[in-house]
Coordinates of C-alpha atoms in Angstrom, one line a residue:
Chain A
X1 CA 36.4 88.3 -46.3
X2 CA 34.5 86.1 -44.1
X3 CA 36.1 85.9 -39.8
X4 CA 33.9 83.7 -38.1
X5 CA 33.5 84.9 -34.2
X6 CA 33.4 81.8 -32.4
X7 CA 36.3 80.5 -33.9
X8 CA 40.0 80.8 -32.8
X9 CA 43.0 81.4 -35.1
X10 CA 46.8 80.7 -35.7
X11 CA 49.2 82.9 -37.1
X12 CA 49.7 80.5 -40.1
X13 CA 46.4 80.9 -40.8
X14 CA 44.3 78.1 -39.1
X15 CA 40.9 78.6 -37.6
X16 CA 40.3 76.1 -34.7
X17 CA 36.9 74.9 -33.1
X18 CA 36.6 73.3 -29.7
X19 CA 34.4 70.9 -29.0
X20 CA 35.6 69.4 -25.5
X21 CA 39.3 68.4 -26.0
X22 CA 38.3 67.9 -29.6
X23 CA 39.2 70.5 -32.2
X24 CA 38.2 70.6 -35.4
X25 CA 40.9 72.7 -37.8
X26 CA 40.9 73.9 -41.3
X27 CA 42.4 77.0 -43.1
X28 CA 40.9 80.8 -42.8
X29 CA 39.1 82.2 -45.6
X30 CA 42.1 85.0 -46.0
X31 CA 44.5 81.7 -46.2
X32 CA 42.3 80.3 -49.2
X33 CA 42.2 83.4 -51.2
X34 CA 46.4 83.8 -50.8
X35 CA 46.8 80.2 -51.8
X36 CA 44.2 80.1 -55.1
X37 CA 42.4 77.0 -56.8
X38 CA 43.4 74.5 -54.2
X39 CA 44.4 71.2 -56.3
X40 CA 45.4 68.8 -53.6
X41 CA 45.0 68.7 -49.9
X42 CA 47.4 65.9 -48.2
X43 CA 47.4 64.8 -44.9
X44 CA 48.9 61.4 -44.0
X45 CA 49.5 61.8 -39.8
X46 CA 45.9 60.2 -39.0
X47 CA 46.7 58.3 -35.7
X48 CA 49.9 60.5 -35.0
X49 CA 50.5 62.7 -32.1
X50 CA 52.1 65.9 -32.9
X51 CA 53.7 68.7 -31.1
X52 CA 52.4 72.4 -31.5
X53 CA 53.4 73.7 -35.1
X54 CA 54.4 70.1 -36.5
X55 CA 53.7 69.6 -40.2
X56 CA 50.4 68.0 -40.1
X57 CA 49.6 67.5 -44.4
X58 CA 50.5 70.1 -47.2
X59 CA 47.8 72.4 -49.2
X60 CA 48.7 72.7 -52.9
X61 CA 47.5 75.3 -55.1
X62 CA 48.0 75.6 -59.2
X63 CA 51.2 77.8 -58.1
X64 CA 52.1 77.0 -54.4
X65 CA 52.6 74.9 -51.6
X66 CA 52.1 75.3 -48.3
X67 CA 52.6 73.4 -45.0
X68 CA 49.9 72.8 -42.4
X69 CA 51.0 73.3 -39.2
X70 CA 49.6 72.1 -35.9
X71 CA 47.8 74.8 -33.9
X72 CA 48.3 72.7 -30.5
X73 CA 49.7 69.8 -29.8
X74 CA 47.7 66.8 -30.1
X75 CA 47.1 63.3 -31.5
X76 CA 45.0 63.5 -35.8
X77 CA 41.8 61.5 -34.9
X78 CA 40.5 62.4 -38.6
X79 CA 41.1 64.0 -42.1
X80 CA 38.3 65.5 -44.1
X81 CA 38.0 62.4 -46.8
X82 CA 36.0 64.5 -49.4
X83 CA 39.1 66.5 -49.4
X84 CA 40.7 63.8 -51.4
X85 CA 38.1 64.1 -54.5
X86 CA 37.0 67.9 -53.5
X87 CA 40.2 70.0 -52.7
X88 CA 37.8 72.6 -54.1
X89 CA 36.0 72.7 -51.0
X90 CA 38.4 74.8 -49.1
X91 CA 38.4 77.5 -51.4
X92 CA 34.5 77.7 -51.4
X93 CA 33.8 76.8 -47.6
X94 CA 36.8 77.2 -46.0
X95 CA 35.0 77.0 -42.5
X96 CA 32.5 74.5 -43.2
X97 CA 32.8 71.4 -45.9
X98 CA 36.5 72.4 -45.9
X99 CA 37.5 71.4 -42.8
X100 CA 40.9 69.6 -42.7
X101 CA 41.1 67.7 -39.2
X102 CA 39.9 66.6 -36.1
X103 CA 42.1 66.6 -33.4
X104 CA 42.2 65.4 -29.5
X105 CA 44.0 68.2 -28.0
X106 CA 46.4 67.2 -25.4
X107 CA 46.7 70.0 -23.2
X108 CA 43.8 71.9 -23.3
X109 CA 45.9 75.2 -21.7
X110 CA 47.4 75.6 -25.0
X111 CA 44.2 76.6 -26.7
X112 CA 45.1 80.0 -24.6
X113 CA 48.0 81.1 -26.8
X114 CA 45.6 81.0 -30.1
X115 CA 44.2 84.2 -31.2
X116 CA 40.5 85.6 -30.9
X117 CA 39.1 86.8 -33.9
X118 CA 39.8 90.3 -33.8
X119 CA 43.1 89.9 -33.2
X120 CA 43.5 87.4 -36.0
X121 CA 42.2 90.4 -38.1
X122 CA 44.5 92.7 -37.2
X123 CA 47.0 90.2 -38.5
X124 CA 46.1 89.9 -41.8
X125 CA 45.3 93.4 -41.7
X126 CA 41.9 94.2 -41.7
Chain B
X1 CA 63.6 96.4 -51.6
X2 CA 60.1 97.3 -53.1
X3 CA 60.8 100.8 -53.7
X4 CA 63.2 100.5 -56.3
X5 CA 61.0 98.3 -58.5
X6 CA 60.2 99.7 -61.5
X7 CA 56.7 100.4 -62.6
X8 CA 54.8 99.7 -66.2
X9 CA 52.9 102.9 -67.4
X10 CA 49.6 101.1 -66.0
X11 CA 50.6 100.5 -63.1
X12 CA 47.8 102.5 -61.6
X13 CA 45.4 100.5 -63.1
X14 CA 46.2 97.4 -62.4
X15 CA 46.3 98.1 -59.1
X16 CA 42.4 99.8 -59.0
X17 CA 41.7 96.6 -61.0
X18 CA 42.4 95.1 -57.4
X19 CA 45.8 92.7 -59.2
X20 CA 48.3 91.4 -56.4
X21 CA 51.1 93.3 -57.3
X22 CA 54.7 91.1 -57.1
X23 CA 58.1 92.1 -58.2
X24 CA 59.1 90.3 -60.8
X25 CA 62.4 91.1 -63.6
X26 CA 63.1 94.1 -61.3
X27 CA 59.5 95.2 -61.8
X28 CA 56.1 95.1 -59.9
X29 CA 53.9 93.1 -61.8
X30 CA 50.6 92.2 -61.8
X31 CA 50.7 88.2 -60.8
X32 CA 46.6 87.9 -60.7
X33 CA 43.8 89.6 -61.0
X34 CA 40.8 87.6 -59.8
X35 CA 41.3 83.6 -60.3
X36 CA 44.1 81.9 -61.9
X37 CA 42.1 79.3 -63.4
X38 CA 39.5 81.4 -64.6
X39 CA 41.8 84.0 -66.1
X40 CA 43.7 81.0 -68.0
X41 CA 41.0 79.4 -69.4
X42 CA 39.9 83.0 -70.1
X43 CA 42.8 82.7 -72.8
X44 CA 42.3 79.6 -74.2
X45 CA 38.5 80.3 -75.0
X46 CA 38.3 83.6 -75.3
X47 CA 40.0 86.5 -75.1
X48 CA 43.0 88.2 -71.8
X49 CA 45.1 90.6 -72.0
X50 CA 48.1 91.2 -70.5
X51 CA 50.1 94.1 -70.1
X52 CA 53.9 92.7 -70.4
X53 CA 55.3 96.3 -70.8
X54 CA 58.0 95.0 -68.7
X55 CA 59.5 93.4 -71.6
X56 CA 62.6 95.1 -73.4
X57 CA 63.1 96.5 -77.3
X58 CA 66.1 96.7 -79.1
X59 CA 66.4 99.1 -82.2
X60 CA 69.2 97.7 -84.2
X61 CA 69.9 99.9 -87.6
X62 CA 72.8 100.0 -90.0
X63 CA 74.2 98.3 -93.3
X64 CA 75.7 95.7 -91.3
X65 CA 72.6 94.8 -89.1
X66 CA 71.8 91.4 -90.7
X67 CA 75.2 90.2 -90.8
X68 CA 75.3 91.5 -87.6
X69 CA 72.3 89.3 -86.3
X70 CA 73.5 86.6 -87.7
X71 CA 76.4 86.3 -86.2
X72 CA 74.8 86.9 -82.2
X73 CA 71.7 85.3 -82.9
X74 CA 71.1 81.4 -83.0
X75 CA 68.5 81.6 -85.9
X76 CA 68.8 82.1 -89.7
X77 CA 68.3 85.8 -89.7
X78 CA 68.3 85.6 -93.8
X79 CA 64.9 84.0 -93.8
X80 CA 63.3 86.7 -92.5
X81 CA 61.4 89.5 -95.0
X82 CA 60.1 92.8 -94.1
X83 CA 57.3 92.7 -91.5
X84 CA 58.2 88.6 -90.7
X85 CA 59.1 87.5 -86.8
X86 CA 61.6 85.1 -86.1
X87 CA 62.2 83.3 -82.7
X88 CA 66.1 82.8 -81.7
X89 CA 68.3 83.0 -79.1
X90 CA 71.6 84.8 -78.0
X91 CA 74.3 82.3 -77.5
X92 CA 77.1 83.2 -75.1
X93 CA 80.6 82.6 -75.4
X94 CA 80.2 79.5 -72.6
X95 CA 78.4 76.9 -74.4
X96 CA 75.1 78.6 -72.9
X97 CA 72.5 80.9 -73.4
X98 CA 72.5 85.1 -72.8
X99 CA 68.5 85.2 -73.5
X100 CA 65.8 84.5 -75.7
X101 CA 64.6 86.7 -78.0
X102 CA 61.9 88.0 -80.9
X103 CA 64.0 89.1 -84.0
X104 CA 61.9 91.6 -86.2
X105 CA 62.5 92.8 -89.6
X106 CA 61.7 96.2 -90.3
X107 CA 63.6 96.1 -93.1
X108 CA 67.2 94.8 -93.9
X109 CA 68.4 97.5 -92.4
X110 CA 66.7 97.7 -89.4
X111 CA 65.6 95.1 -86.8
X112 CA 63.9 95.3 -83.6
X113 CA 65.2 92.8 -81.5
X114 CA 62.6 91.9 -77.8
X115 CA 64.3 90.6 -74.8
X116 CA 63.2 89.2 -71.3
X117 CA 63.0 92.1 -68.6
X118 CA 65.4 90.1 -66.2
X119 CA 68.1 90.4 -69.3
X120 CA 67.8 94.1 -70.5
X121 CA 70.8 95.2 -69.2
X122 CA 72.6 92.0 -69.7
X123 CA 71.6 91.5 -73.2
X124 CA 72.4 95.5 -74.4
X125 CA 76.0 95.1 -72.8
X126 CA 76.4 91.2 -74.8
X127 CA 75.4 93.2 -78.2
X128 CA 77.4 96.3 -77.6
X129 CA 80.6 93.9 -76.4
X130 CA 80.2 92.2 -80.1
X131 CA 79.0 94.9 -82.0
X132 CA 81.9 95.0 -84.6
X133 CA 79.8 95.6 -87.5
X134 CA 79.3 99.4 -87.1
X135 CA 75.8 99.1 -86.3
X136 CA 73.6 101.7 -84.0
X137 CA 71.2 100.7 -81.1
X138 CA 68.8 101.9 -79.2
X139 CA 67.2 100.9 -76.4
X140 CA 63.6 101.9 -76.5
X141 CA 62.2 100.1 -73.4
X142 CA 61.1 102.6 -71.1
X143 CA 59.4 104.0 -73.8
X144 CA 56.8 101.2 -75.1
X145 CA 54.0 99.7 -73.5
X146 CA 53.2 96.1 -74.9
X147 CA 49.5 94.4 -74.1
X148 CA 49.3 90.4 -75.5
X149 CA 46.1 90.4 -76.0
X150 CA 45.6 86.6 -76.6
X151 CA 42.5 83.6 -77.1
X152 CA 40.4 82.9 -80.2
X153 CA 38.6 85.7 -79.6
X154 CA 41.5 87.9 -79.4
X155 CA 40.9 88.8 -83.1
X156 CA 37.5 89.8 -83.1
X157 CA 38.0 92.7 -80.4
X158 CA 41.0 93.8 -82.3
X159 CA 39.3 93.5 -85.7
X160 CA 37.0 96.1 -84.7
X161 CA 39.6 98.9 -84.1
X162 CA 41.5 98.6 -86.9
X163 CA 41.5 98.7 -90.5
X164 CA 44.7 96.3 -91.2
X165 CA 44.1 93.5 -92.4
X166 CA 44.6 91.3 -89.3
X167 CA 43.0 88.0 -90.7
X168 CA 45.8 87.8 -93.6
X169 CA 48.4 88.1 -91.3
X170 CA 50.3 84.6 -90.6
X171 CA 51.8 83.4 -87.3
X172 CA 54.8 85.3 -86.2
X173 CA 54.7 88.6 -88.7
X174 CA 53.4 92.2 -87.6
X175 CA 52.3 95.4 -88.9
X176 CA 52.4 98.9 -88.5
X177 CA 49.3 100.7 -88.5
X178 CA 46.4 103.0 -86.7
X179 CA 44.7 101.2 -83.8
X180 CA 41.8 102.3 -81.9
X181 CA 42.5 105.8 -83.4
X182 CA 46.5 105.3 -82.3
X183 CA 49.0 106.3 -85.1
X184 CA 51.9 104.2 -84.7
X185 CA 51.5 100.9 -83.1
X186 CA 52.7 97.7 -83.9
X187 CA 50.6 94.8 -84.1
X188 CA 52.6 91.4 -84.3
X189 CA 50.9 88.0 -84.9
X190 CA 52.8 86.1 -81.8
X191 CA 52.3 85.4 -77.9
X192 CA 53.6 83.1 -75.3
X193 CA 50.1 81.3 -74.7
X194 CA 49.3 78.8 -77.7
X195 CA 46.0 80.3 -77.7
X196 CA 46.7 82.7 -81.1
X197 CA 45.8 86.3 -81.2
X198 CA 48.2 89.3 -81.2
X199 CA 50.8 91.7 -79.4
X200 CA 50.1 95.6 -79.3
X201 CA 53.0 97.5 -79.1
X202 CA 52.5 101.2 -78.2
X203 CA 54.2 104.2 -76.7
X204 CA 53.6 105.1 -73.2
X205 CA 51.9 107.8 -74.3
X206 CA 49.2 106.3 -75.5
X207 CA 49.0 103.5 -73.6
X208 CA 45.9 104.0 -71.5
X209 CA 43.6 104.8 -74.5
X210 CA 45.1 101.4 -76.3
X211 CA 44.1 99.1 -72.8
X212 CA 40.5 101.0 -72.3
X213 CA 40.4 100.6 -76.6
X214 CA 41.0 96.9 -76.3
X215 CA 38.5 96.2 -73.0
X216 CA 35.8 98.2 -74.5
X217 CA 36.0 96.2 -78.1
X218 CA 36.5 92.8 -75.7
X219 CA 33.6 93.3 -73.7
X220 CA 31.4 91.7 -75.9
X221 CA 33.6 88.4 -76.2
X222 CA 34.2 88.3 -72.1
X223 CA 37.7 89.7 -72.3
X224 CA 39.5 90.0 -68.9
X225 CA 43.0 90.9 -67.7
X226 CA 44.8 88.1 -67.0
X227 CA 48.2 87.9 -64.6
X228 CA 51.8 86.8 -65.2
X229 CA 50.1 83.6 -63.1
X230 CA 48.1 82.4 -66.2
X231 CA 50.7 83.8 -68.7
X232 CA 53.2 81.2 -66.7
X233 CA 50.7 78.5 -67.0
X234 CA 49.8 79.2 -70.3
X235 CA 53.3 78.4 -71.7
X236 CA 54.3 75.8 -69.5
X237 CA 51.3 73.7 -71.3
X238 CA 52.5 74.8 -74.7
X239 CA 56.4 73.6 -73.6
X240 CA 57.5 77.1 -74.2
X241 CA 60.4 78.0 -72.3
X242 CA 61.1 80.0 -69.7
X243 CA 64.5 82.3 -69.2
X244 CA 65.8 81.4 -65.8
X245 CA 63.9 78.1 -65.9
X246 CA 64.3 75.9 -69.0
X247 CA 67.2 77.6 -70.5
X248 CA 69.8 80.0 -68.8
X249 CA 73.6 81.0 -69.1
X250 CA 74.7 77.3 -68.9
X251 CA 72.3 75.6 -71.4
X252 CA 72.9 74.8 -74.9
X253 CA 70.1 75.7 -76.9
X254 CA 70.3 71.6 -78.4
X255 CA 70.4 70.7 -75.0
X256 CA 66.8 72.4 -74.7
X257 CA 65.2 71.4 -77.7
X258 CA 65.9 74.5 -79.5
X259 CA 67.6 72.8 -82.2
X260 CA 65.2 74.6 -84.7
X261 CA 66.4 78.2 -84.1
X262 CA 70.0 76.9 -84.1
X263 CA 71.0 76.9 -87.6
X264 CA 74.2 75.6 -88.4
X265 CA 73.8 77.5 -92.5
X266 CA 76.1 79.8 -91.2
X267 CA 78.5 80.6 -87.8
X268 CA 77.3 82.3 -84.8
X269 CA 79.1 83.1 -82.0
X270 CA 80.3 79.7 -80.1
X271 CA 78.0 78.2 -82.8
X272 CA 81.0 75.5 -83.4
X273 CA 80.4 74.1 -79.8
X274 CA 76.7 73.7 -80.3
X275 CA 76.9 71.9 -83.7
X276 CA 79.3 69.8 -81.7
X277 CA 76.7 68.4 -79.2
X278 CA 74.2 67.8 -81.9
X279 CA 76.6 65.9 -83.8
X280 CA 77.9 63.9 -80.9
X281 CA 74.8 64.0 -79.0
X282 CA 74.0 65.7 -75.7
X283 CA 74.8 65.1 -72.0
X284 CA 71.2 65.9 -71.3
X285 CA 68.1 66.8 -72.8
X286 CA 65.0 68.9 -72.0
X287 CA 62.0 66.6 -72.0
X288 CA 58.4 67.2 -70.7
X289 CA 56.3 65.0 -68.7
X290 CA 52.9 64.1 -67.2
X291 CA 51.9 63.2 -63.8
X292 CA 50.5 59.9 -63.5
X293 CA 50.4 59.8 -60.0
X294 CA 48.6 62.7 -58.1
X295 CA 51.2 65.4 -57.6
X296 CA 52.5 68.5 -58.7
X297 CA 55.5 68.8 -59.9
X298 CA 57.8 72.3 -59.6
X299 CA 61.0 73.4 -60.2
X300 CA 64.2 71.9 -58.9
X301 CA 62.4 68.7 -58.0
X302 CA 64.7 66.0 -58.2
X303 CA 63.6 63.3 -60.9
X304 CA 64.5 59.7 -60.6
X305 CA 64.4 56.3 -62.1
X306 CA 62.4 53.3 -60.9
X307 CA 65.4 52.5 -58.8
X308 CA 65.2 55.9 -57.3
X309 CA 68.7 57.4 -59.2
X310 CA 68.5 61.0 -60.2
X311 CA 68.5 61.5 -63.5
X312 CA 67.7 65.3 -63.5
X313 CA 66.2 68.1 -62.4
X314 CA 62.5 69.6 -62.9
X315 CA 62.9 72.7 -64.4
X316 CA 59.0 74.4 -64.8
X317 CA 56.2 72.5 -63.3
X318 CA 52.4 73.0 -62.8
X319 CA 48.7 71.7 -62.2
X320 CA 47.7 72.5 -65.8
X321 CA 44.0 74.1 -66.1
X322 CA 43.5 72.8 -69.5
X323 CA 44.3 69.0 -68.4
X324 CA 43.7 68.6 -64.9
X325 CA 47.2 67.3 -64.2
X326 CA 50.3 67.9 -63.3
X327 CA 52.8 68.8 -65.9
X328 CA 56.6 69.6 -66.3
X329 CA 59.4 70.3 -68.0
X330 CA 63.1 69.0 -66.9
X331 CA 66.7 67.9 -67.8
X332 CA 67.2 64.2 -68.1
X333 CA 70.4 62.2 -69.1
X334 CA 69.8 61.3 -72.8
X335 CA 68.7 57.3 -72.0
X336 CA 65.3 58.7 -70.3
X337 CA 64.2 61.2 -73.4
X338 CA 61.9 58.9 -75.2
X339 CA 58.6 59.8 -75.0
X340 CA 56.8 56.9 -72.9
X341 CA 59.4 56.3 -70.7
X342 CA 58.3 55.9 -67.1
X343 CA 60.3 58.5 -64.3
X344 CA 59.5 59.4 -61.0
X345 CA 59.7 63.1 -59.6
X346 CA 60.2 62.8 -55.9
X347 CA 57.8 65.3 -54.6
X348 CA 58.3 65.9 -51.0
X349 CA 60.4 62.2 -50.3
X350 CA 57.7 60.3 -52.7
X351 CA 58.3 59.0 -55.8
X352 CA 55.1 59.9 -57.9
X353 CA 55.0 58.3 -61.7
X354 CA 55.0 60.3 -64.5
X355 CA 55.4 59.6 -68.3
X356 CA 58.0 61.4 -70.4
X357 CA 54.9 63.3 -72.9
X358 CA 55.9 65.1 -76.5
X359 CA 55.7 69.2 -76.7
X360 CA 53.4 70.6 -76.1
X361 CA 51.3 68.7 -73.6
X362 CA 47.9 70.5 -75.2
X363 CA 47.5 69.6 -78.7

């Protein structure tokens, strides 16, 4: 199972990536694995902004659903698009072509309650 | 309260084949082993086998036993010959449904009757309460192991460890026989997949040999393990139902498209009340149905007219492998049954299109 260092992780299983007050989210390799063939990614909150753990889309897998929750508050400046045709891609590159959103943080001093990596291992327990 | 599940004789081994264990009927049970998708379509081109030990067995013996069938069970027990497998179900006293069940005749004195794990206990105290015909049963559950080993390959691997005469045998009969050096094991034609091949029945004892047996004479044709994942989407695109799901304590088998295991040649416990509804028609009916729209549909989804009424319930629903689409299974009032009829299954506050699609969805 792949934990990328530079990346920083939610409890419900988001990895974020900062990039100035821009952060790029997606799910965690150990959250595509749970979840299975991924079928349908939705996310329909482009333009919204959204507090800290608002429903931001919905993953669906052959058996499950699962909410996406905001790892910080924020307004959704982008969705993946070739999630739409390729839901597949999270499954295979959960950290790369599977990225979900970008998103314009809106206070930056929230990014300090997210977890570092090997803390985020130690909650999926490895 | 994980600790009081029960375990199949394998247990061991499907958990050093790396499965994700979940309780399921009381017991942990191997869910998946490696990929959903890849273990279903496993099945439906090859060969899988799953281990579905969880499953209970009836022995029911006695001069009485096929009058005594055919007065709990739904189907026309007198059909049946020696070494012939019959579909059915227990009606209760309620104008529903105790469980669904495998009838098999041994011979017409003795039957072995197989029952859902989640109804074991229910279903032994239902035949004991109307047991009036002086028969003897036992229960014989713990005792058997039981692998479906299913796909169009399923024959091949199984052809080389035997010497009965698997290819003669027609859908829904078994034999007794030697397997893979076993003495003793049943072999029945039948499955919950669509995808033919056959059901090993075997006592624990000599379980283990039987599953290394049947992966060693599968290799060959790709065989795999496949979890109660697959076996759920398996069925779902065959229209079989589901215990708990399609049909339960409060559905009449008419009312669920049953009406082919509910034979009204003779009189079955509450059987008046069924022929009533098919005579006068029911209040609703099970129907399946494709996605048009993108979306998936699952159980206890609310579907809907164009105008956005409910007119029922989802009762199984899945992305099916085979198809690419979502597909589901559901109670509607009677006026939405018609296969082409437009509904609407309002997935998360959206009405998404779908089209009311005969049984089973893969042809």
């Amino acid at each position: 199972m792949n934990f990328p260092q530079d990346l920083l992780y939610t409890k419900e299983h988001e990895w974020v990536k900062l990039d100035g007050d821009v952060a790029i989210v997606g799910v965690t390799d150990f959250a595509q694995s749970e979840l299975g063939d991924i079928v349908y990614v939705e996310i329909e909150t482009v333009g919204q902004t959204l507090a800290k753990d608002e429903i931001f889309g919905t993953v669906e897998a052959v058996k499950t659903v699962s909410d996406l929750f905001l790892p910080v508050a924020g307004e959704v400046l982008e969705v993946n698009d070739q999630l739409s045709d390729a839901p597949e891609l999270v499954n295979s590159d959960p950290y790369g072509e599977g990225w979900m959103i970008k998103l314009k943080v809106s206070d930056l001093s929230e990014i300090e309650g997210l977890m570092d990596v090997e803390t985020y291992k130690q909650h999926v327990g490895h | 309260m994980e600790e009081q599940l029960k375990l199949v004789h394998l247990n061991d081994i499907h958990i050093s084949l790396g499965a994700k264990m979940v309780p399921f009927a009381g017991y942990s049970m191997p869910v998946l082993y490696s990929n959903l998708i890849q273990e279903h379509l496993a099945v439906r081109n090859a060969a899988g086998v799953f281990d579905v030990s969880h499953m209970g067995e009836f022995v029911v013996k006695g001069e009485r036993a096929t009058e005594f069938l055919q007065y709990v069970t739904s189907n026309d027990v007198s059909v049946l010959y020696d070494g012939k497998v019959q579909y059915s179900c227990l009606p209760n006293d309620k104008g529903g449904i105790v469980d669904d069940l495998l009838v098999y005749r041994w011979n017409e004195n003795e039957y072995y009757l197989v029952v859902n794990a989640s109804n074991i206990e229910k279903d032994w105290n239902w035949l004991q309460q109307n047991n009036t015909f002086g028969v003897e049963m036992e229960n014989i559950s713990d005792n058997l192991s039981l692998f479906a080993v299913q796909g169009p390959k399923a024959i091949e691997a199984l052809r080389k460890l035997t010497d009965l005469d698997l290819d003669s045998m027609e859908y829904y009969s078994f034999k007794a026989g030697t397997v893979a050096g076993i003495e003793d094991v049943i072999v029945s034609a039948t499955g919950y997949t669509g995808a033919g091949g056959f059901e090993i029945y075997v006592w624990n004892k000599d379980a283990h040999k039987m599953w290394n047996a049947i992966f060693e004479a599968g290799a060959e044709f790709g065989i795999i393990p496949v979890g109660l994942g697959a076996r759920d989407t398996l069925r779902t695109e065959m229209g079989y139902c589901l215990y708990g799901n399609d049909i339960d304590d409060t559905t009449s088998p008419i009312e669920a498209g049953l009406g082919w295991i509910t034979k009204f040649n003779k009189s079955f416990i509450n059987s008046d009340f069924h022929k009533q509804i098919k005579e006068n028609g029911a209040t609703k009916k099970l129907i399946g149905f494709e996605m048009i729209d993108r979306g998936i549909p699952r159980q206890h989804y609310e579907i809907m007219d164009a105008e956005g009424n409910i007119i029922g319930e989802v009762t199984s629903g899945t992305q099916s492998p085979s198809l690419n689409k979502g597909i589901g299974m559901g109670y509607v009032t009677p006026s939405f049954t018609k296969s082409g009829t437009e509904i609407f299954i309002n997935i998360r506050n959206k009405q998404l299109k779908a089209v009311v699609s005969k049984l089973p969805f893969l042809k």
